[in-house]
GROMACS .gro file of C-alpha atoms in nm:
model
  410
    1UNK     CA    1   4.409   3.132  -4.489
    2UNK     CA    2   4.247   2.783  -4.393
    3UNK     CA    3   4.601   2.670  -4.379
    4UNK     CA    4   4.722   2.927  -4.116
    5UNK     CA    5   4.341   2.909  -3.951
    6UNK     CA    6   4.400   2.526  -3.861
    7UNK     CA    7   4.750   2.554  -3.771
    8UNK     CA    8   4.658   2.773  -3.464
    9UNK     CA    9   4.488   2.441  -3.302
   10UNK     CA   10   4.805   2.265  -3.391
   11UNK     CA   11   4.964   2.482  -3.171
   12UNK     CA   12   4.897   2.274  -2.877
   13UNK     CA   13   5.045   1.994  -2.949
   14UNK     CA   14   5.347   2.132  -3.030
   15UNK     CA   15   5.399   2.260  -2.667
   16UNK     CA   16   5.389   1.858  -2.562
   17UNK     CA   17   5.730   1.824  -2.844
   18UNK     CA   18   5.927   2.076  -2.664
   19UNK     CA   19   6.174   1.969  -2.428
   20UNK     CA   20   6.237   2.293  -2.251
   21UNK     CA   21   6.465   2.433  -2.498
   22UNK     CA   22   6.720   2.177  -2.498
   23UNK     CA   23   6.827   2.004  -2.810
   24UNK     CA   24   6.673   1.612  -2.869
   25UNK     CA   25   6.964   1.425  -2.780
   26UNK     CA   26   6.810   1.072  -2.848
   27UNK     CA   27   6.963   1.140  -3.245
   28UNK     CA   28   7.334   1.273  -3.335
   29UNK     CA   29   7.395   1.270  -3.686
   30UNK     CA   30   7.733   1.230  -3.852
   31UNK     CA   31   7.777   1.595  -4.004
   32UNK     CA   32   7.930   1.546  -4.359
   33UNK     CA   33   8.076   1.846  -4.488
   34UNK     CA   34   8.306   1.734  -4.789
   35UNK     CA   35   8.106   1.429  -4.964
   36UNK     CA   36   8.126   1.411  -5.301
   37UNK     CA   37   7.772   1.208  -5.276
   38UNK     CA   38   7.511   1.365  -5.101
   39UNK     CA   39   7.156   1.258  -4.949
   40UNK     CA   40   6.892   1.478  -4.913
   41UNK     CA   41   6.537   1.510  -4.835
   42UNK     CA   42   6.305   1.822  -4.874
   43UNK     CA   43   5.943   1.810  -4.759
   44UNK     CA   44   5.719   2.077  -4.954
   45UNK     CA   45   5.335   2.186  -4.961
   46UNK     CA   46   5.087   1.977  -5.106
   47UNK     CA   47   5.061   1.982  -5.457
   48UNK     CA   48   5.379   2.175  -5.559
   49UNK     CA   49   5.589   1.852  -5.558
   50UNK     CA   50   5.602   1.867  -5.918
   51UNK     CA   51   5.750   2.258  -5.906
   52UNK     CA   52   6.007   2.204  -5.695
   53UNK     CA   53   6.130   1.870  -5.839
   54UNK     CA   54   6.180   2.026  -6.107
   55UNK     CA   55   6.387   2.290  -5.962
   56UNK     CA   56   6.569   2.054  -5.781
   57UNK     CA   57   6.677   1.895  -6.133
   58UNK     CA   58   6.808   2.247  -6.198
   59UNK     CA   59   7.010   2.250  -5.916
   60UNK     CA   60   7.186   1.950  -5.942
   61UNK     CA   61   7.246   2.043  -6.333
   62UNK     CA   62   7.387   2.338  -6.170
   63UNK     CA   63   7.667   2.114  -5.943
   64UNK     CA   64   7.787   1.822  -6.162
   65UNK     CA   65   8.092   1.818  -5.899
   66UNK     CA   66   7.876   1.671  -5.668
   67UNK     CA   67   7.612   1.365  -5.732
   68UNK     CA   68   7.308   1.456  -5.587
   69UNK     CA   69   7.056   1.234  -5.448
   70UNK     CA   70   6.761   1.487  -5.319
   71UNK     CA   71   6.393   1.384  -5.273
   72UNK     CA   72   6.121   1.602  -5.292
   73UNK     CA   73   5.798   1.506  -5.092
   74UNK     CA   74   5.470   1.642  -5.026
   75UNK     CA   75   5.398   1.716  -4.683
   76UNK     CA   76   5.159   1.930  -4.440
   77UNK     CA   77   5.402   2.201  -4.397
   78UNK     CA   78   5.200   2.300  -4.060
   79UNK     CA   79   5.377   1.963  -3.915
   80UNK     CA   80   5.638   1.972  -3.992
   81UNK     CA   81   5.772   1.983  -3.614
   82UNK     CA   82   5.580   1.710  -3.508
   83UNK     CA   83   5.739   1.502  -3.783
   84UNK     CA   84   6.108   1.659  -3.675
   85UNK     CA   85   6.058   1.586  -3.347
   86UNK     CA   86   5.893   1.189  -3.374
   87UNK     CA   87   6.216   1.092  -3.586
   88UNK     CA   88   6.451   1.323  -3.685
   89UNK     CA   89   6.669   1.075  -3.825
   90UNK     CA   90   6.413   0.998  -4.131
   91UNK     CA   91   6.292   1.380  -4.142
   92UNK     CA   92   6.344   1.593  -4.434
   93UNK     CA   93   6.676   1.780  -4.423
   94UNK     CA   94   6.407   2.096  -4.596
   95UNK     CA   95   6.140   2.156  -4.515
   96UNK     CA   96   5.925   2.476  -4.561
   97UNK     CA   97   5.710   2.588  -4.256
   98UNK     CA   98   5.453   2.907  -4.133
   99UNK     CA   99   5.712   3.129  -3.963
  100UNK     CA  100   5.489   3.140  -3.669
  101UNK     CA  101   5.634   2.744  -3.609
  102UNK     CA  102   5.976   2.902  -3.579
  103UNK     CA  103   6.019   3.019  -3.225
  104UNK     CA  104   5.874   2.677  -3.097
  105UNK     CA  105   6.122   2.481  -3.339
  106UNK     CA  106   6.398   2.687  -3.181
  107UNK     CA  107   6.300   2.633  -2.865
  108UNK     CA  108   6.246   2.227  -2.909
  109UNK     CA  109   6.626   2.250  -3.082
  110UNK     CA  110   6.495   2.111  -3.395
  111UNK     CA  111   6.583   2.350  -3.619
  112UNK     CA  112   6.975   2.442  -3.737
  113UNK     CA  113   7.060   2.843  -3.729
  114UNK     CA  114   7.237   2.895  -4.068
  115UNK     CA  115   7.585   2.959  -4.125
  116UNK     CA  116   7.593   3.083  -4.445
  117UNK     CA  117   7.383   3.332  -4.650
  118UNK     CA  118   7.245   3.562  -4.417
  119UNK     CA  119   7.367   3.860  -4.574
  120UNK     CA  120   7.161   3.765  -4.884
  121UNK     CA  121   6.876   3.687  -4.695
  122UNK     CA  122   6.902   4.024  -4.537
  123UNK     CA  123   6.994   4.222  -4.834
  124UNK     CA  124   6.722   4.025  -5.092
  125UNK     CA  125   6.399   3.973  -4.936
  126UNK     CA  126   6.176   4.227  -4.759
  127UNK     CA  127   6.244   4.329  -4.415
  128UNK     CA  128   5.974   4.192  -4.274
  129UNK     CA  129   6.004   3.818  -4.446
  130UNK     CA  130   6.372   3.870  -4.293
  131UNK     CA  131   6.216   3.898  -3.946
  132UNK     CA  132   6.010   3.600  -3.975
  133UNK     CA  133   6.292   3.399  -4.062
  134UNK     CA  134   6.487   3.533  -3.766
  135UNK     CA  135   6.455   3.454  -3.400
  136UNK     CA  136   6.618   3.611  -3.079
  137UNK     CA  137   6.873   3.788  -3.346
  138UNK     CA  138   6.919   3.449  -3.523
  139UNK     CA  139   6.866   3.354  -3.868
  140UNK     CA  140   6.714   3.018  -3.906
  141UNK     CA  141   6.509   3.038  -4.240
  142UNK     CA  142   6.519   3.123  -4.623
  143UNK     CA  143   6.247   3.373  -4.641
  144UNK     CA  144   6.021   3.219  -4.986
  145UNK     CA  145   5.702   3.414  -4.934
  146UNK     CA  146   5.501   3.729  -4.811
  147UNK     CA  147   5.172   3.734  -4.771
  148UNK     CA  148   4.825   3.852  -4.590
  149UNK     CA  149   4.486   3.923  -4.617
  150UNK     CA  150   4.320   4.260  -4.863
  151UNK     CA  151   4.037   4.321  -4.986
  152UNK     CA  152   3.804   4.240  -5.273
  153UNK     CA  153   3.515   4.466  -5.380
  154UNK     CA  154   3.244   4.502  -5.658
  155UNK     CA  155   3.363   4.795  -5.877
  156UNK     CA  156   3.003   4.869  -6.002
  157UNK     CA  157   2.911   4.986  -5.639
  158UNK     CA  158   3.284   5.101  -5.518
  159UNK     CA  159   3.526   5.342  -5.710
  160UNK     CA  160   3.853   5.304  -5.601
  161UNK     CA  161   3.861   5.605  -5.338
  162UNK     CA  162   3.586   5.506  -5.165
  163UNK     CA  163   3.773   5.180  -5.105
  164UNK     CA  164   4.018   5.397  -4.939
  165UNK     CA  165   3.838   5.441  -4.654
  166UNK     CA  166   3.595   5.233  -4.415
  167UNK     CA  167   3.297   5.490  -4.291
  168UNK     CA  168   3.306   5.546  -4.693
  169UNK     CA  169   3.233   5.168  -4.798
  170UNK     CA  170   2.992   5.144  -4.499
  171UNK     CA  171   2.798   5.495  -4.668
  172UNK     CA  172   2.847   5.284  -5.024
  173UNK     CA  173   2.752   4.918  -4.979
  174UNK     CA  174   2.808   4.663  -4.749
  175UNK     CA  175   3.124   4.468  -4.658
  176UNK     CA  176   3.144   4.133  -4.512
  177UNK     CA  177   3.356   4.043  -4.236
  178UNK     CA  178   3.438   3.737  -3.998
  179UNK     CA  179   3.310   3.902  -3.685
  180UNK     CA  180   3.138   3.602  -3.521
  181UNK     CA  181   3.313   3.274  -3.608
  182UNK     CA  182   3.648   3.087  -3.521
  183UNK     CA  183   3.913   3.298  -3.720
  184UNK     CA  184   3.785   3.631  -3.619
  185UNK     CA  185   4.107   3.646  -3.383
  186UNK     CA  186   4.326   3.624  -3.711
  187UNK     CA  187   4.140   3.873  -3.844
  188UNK     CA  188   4.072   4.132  -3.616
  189UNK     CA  189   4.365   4.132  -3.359
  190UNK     CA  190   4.609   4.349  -3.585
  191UNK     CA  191   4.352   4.613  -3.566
  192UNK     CA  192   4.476   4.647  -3.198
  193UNK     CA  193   4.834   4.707  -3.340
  194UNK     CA  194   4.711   4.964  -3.622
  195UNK     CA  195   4.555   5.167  -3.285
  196UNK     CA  196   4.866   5.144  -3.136
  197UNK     CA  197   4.889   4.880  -2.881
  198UNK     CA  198   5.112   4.590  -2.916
  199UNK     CA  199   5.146   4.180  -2.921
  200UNK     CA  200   5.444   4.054  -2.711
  201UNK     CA  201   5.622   4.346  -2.788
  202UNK     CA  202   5.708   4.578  -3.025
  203UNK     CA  203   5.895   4.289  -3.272
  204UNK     CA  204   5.677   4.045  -3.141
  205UNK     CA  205   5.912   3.822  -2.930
  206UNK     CA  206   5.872   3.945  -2.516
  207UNK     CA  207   5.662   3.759  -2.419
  208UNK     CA  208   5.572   4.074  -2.084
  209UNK     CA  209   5.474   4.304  -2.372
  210UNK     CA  210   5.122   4.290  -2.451
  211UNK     CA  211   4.940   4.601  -2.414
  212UNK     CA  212   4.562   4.524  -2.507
  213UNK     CA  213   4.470   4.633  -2.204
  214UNK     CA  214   4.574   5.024  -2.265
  215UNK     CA  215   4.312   5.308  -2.320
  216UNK     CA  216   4.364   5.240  -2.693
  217UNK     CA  217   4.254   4.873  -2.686
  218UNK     CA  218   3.960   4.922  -2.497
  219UNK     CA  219   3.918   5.162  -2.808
  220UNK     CA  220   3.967   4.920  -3.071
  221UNK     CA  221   3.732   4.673  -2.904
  222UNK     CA  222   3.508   4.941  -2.877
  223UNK     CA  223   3.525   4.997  -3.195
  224UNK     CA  224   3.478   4.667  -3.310
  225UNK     CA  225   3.195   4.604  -3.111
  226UNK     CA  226   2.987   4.883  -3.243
  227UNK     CA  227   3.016   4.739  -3.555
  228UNK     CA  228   2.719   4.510  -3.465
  229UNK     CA  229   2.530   4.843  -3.483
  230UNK     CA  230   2.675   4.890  -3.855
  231UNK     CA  231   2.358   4.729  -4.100
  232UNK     CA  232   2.632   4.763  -4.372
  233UNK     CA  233   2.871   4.553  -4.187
  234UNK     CA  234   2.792   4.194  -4.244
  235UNK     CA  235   2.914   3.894  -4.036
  236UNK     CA  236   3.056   3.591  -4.292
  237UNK     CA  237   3.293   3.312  -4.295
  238UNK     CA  238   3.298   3.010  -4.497
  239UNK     CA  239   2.922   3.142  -4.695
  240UNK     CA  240   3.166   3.484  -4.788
  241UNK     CA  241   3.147   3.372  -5.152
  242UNK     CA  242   2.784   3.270  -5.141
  243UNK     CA  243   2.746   3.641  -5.004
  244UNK     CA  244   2.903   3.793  -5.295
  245UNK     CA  245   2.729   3.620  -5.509
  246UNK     CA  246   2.386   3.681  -5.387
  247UNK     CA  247   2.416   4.051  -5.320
  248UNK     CA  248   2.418   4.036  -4.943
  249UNK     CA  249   2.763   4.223  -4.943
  250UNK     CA  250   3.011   4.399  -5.235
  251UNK     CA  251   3.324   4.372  -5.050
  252UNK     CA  252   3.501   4.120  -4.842
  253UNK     CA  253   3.825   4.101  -4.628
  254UNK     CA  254   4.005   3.787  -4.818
  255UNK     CA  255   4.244   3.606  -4.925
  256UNK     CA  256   4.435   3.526  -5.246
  257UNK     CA  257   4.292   3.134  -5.152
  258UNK     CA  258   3.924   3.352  -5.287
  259UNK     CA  259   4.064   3.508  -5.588
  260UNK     CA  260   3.985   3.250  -5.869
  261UNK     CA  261   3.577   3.219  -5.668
  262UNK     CA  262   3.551   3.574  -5.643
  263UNK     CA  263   3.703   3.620  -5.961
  264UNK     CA  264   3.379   3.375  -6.081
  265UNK     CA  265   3.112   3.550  -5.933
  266UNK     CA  266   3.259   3.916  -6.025
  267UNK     CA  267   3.423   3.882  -6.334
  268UNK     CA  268   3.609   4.184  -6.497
  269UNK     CA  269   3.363   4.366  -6.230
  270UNK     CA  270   3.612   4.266  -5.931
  271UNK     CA  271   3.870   4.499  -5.777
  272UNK     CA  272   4.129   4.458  -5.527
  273UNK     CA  273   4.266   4.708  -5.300
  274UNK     CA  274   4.475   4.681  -4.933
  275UNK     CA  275   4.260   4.768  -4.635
  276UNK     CA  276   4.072   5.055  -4.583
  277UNK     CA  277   4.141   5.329  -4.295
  278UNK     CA  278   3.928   5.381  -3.984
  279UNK     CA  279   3.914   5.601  -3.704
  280UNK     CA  280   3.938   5.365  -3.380
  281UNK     CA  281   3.865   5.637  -3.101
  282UNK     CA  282   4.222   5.842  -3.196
  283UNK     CA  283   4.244   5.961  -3.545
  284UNK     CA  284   4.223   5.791  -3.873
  285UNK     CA  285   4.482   5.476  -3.915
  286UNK     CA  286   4.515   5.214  -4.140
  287UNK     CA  287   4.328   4.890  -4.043
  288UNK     CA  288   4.609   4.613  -4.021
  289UNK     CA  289   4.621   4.276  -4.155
  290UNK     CA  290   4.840   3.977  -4.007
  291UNK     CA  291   5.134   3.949  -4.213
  292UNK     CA  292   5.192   3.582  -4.259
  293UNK     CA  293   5.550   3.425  -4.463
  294UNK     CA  294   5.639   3.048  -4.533
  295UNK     CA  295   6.010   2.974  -4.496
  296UNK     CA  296   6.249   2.729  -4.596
  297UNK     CA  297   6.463   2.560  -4.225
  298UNK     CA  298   6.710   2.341  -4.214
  299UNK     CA  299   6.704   1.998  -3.957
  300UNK     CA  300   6.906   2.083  -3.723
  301UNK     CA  301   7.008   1.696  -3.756
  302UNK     CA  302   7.084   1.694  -4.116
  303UNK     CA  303   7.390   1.509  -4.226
  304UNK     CA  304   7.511   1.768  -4.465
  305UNK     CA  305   7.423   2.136  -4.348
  306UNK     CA  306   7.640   2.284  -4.598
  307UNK     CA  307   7.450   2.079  -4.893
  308UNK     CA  308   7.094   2.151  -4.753
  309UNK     CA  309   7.185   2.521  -4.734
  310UNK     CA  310   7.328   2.555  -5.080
  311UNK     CA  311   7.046   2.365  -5.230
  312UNK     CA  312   6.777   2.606  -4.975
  313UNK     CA  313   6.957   2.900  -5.069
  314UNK     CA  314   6.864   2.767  -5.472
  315UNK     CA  315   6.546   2.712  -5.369
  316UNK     CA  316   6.447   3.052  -5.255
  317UNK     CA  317   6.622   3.263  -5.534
  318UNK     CA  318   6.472   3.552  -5.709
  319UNK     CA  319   6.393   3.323  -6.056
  320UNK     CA  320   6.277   3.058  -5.876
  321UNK     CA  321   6.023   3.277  -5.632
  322UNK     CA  322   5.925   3.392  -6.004
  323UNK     CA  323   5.873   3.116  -6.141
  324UNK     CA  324   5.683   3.022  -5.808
  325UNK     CA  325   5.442   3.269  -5.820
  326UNK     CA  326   5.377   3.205  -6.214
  327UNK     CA  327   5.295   2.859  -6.155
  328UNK     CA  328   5.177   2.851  -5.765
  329UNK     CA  329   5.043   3.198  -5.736
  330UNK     CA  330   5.302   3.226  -5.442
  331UNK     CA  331   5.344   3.609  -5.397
  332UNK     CA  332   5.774   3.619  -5.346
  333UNK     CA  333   5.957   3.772  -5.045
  334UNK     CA  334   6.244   3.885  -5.283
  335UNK     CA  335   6.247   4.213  -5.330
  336UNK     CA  336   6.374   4.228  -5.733
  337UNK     CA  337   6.136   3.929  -5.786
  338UNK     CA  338   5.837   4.144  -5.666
  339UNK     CA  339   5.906   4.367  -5.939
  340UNK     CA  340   5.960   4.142  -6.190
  341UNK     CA  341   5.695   4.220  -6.516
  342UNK     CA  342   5.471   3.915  -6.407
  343UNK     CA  343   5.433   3.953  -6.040
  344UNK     CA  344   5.391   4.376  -6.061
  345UNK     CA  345   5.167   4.367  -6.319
  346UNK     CA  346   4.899   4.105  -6.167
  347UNK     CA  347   4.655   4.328  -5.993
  348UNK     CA  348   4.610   4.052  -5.686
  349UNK     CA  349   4.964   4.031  -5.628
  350UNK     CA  350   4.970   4.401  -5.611
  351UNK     CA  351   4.731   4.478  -5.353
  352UNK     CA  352   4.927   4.153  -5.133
  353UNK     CA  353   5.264   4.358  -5.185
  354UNK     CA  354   5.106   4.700  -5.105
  355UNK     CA  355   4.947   4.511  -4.760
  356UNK     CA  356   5.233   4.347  -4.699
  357UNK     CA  357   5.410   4.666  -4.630
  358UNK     CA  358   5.499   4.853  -4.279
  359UNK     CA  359   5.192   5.076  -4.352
  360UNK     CA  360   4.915   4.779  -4.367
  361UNK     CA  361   5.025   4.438  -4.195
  362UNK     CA  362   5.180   4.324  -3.880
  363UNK     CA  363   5.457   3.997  -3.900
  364UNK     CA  364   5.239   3.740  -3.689
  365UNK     CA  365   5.436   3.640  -3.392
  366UNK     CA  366   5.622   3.376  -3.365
  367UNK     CA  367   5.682   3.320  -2.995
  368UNK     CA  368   5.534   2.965  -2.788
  369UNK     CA  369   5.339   3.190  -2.577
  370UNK     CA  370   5.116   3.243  -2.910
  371UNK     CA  371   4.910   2.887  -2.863
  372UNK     CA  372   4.789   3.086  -2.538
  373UNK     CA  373   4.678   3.397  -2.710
  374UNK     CA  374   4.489   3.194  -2.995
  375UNK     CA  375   4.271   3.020  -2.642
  376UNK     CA  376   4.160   3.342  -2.571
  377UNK     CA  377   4.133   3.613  -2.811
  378UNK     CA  378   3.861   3.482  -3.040
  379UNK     CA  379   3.607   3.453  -2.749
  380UNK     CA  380   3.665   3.816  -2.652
  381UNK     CA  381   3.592   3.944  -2.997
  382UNK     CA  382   3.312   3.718  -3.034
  383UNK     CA  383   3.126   3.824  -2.725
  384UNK     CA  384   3.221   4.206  -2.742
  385UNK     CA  385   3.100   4.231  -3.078
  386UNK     CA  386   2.744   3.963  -2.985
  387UNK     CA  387   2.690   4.178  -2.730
  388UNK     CA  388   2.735   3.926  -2.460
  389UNK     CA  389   3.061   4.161  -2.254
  390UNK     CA  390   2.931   4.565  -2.124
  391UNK     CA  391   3.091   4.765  -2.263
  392UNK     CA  392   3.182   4.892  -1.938
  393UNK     CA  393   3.350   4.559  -1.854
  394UNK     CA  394   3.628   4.626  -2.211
  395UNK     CA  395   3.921   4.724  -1.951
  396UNK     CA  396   3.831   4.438  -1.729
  397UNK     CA  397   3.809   4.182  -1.979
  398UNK     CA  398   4.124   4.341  -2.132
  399UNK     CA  399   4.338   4.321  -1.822
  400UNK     CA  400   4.215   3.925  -1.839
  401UNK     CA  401   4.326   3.865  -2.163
  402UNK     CA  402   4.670   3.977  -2.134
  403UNK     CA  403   4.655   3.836  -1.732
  404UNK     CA  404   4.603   3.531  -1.916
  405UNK     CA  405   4.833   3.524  -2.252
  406UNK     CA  406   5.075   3.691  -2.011
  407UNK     CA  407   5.354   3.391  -1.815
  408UNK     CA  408   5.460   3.423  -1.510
  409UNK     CA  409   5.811   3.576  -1.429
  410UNK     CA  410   6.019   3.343  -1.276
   0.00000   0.00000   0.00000
């Protein structure tokens, strides 16, 4: 979650790296699609250079027809555009990305729309992981994760129905939420989209389609602002754990970055379940979470597309997503590795599976206009629930917001 947190202030920089669209034509590789030696490069996350080296050593065990000469490096994956787009001659031919980078990387031409292995991508991972690896219609990823937000809670004060539902934890104990920080936008905007309004569009990619600003978002804010009102509703952020730990709440909206310090203070005592339902001002939904999924892209100035592919394609099969989540704790976008013994029966990856479902989560869009939303959503949420916006002023200061996140038709 800190990850995807300071990526959103990346954003803006990224809108300096795209050239309107058009392809960087400073760099033309020489595209080699029969070499019997092959060169390759693949940038990964920090500290899982040692995983997939060794899976690398399995692939090219796997293709003694071809001598292989791939490097594996560490890298921040949130750059990896700005690193494309400084020298894409020296860039990684892999690298592994947010899929909220993708629609920027499209648009700055520095990422290559595969050619081969769609079908599998479609017919393997979940549908969702297969829309944030897609783009205007296009496939440009290997979907390698699926992921988002659930909750933990204190078993001695919650059984698991009361979990079930929000008004019923509020009754119970006290849950702790980012309400009043930076990150409240990640947290709260799906909440919108469980009431029934939407962000650029319905899929997330028209950028005219934001619909805060209906009766039901003035709702949701509503809704969210009355939780100041709510003494069982506690505002944390980075002291969450401390919180836990001291009493001051028994349930927080987390991620599986909390599991091993939750897991400390709560011991066999901590439970995990997706969100709760709420009633927003129209009947009882499920409260959303972002649905966030890392993906594997290819340069689009990569000497050997056909290689990089092959060796991506390796790199995001079912045993290796298996073997990722046994020795990352990466939860898998495959759909037969999700249901492999080790992955099913880990209660934490279970409640991320059952959120990251149609019924609980929302695929974060992946659209440019998004560095716009990020400048003004938190600030909204922040004041409506401080107090600090009327009430009476929620459809004016929604029209704003999506005046604002909204571009101009030319």
């Amino acid at each position: 979650m800190k990850k995807w947190v300071a990526m959103i202030g990346f954003f803006g920089l990224l809108i300096g790296l795209s050239s309107c669209g058009q392809r960087n034509q400073t760099y033309e590789p020489e595209i080699k699609t029969d070499a019997k030696e092959v060169k390759l490069k693949v940038w990964v996350d920090l500290n899982q250079g040692d995983y997939y080296r060794s899976v690398v050593d399995d692939f090219k065990k796997a293709h003694p027809e071809k001598k292989y000469d791939i490097t594996v490096i560490e890298s921040e994956s949130g750059r990896a555009q700005e690193y494309l787009q400084k020298d894409p001659e020296s860039a990684a031919d892999i690298f592994v990305t947010p899929h909220d980078r993708l629609g920027q990387m499209v648009e700055s031409g520095a990422v290559y729309q595969l050619t081969k292995y769609t079908d599998e991508i479609k017919q393997e991972n979940t549908p969702t992981s297969v829309q944030a690896a897609t783009y205007q219609d296009k496939i440009y990823g290997f979907p390698t994760t699926s992921e988002s937000m659930f909750m933990y809670y204190d078993k001695r004060v919650f059984s698991e129905e009361e979990v079930q539902n929000f008004n019923d934890i509020t009754t119970k104990g006290k849950i702790g939420i980012n309400l009043e920080e930076a990150g409240a936008d990640f947290r709260e905007t799906p909440w919108f989209m469980s009431n029934g309004s939407s962000l650029y569009g319905e899929n997330g990619e028209d950028p005219y389609g934001t619909t805060f600003n209906s009766p039901e978002g003035v709702e949701t804010l509503t809704w969210i602002a009355n939780l100041q009102k709510n003494k069982n509703v506690v505002p944390v952020n980075a002291d969450e754990i401390n919180a836990l730990r001291s009493g001051k709440i028994n349930a927080v909206l987390s991620g599986v970055w909390n599991t091993e310090a939750i897991e400390e203070v709560l011991g066999k005592n901590m439970g995990v379940a997706a969100y709760p339902s709420a009633d927003l001002g129209n009947g009882e939904v499920p409260l959303y979470a972002f649905q966030q999924c890392n993906i594997f892209c290819i340069n689009a100035f990569t000497q050997y597309p056909l290689d990089a592919m092959a060796l991506t394609n390796y790199l995001t099969s079912e045993k290796v997503q298996i073997k990722a989540f046994e020795e990352l704790g990466k939860v898998p976008s495959n759909q037969m590795a999700r249901k492999n013994e080790a992955v099913a029966n880990d209660p934490v990856a279970e409640a991320v599976i059952e959120m990251t479902t149609e019924e609980h989560s929302v695929l974060m869009p992946k659209i440019p206009e998004m560095n716009v939303f990020w400048q003004h959503m938190n600030s909204l949420l922040v004041d409506a629930y401080k107090g600090k916006i009327p009430q009476t002023d929620f459809p004016k200061s929604l029209d704003k917001l999506v005046d604002e996140i909204t571009p101009e038709k030319e």
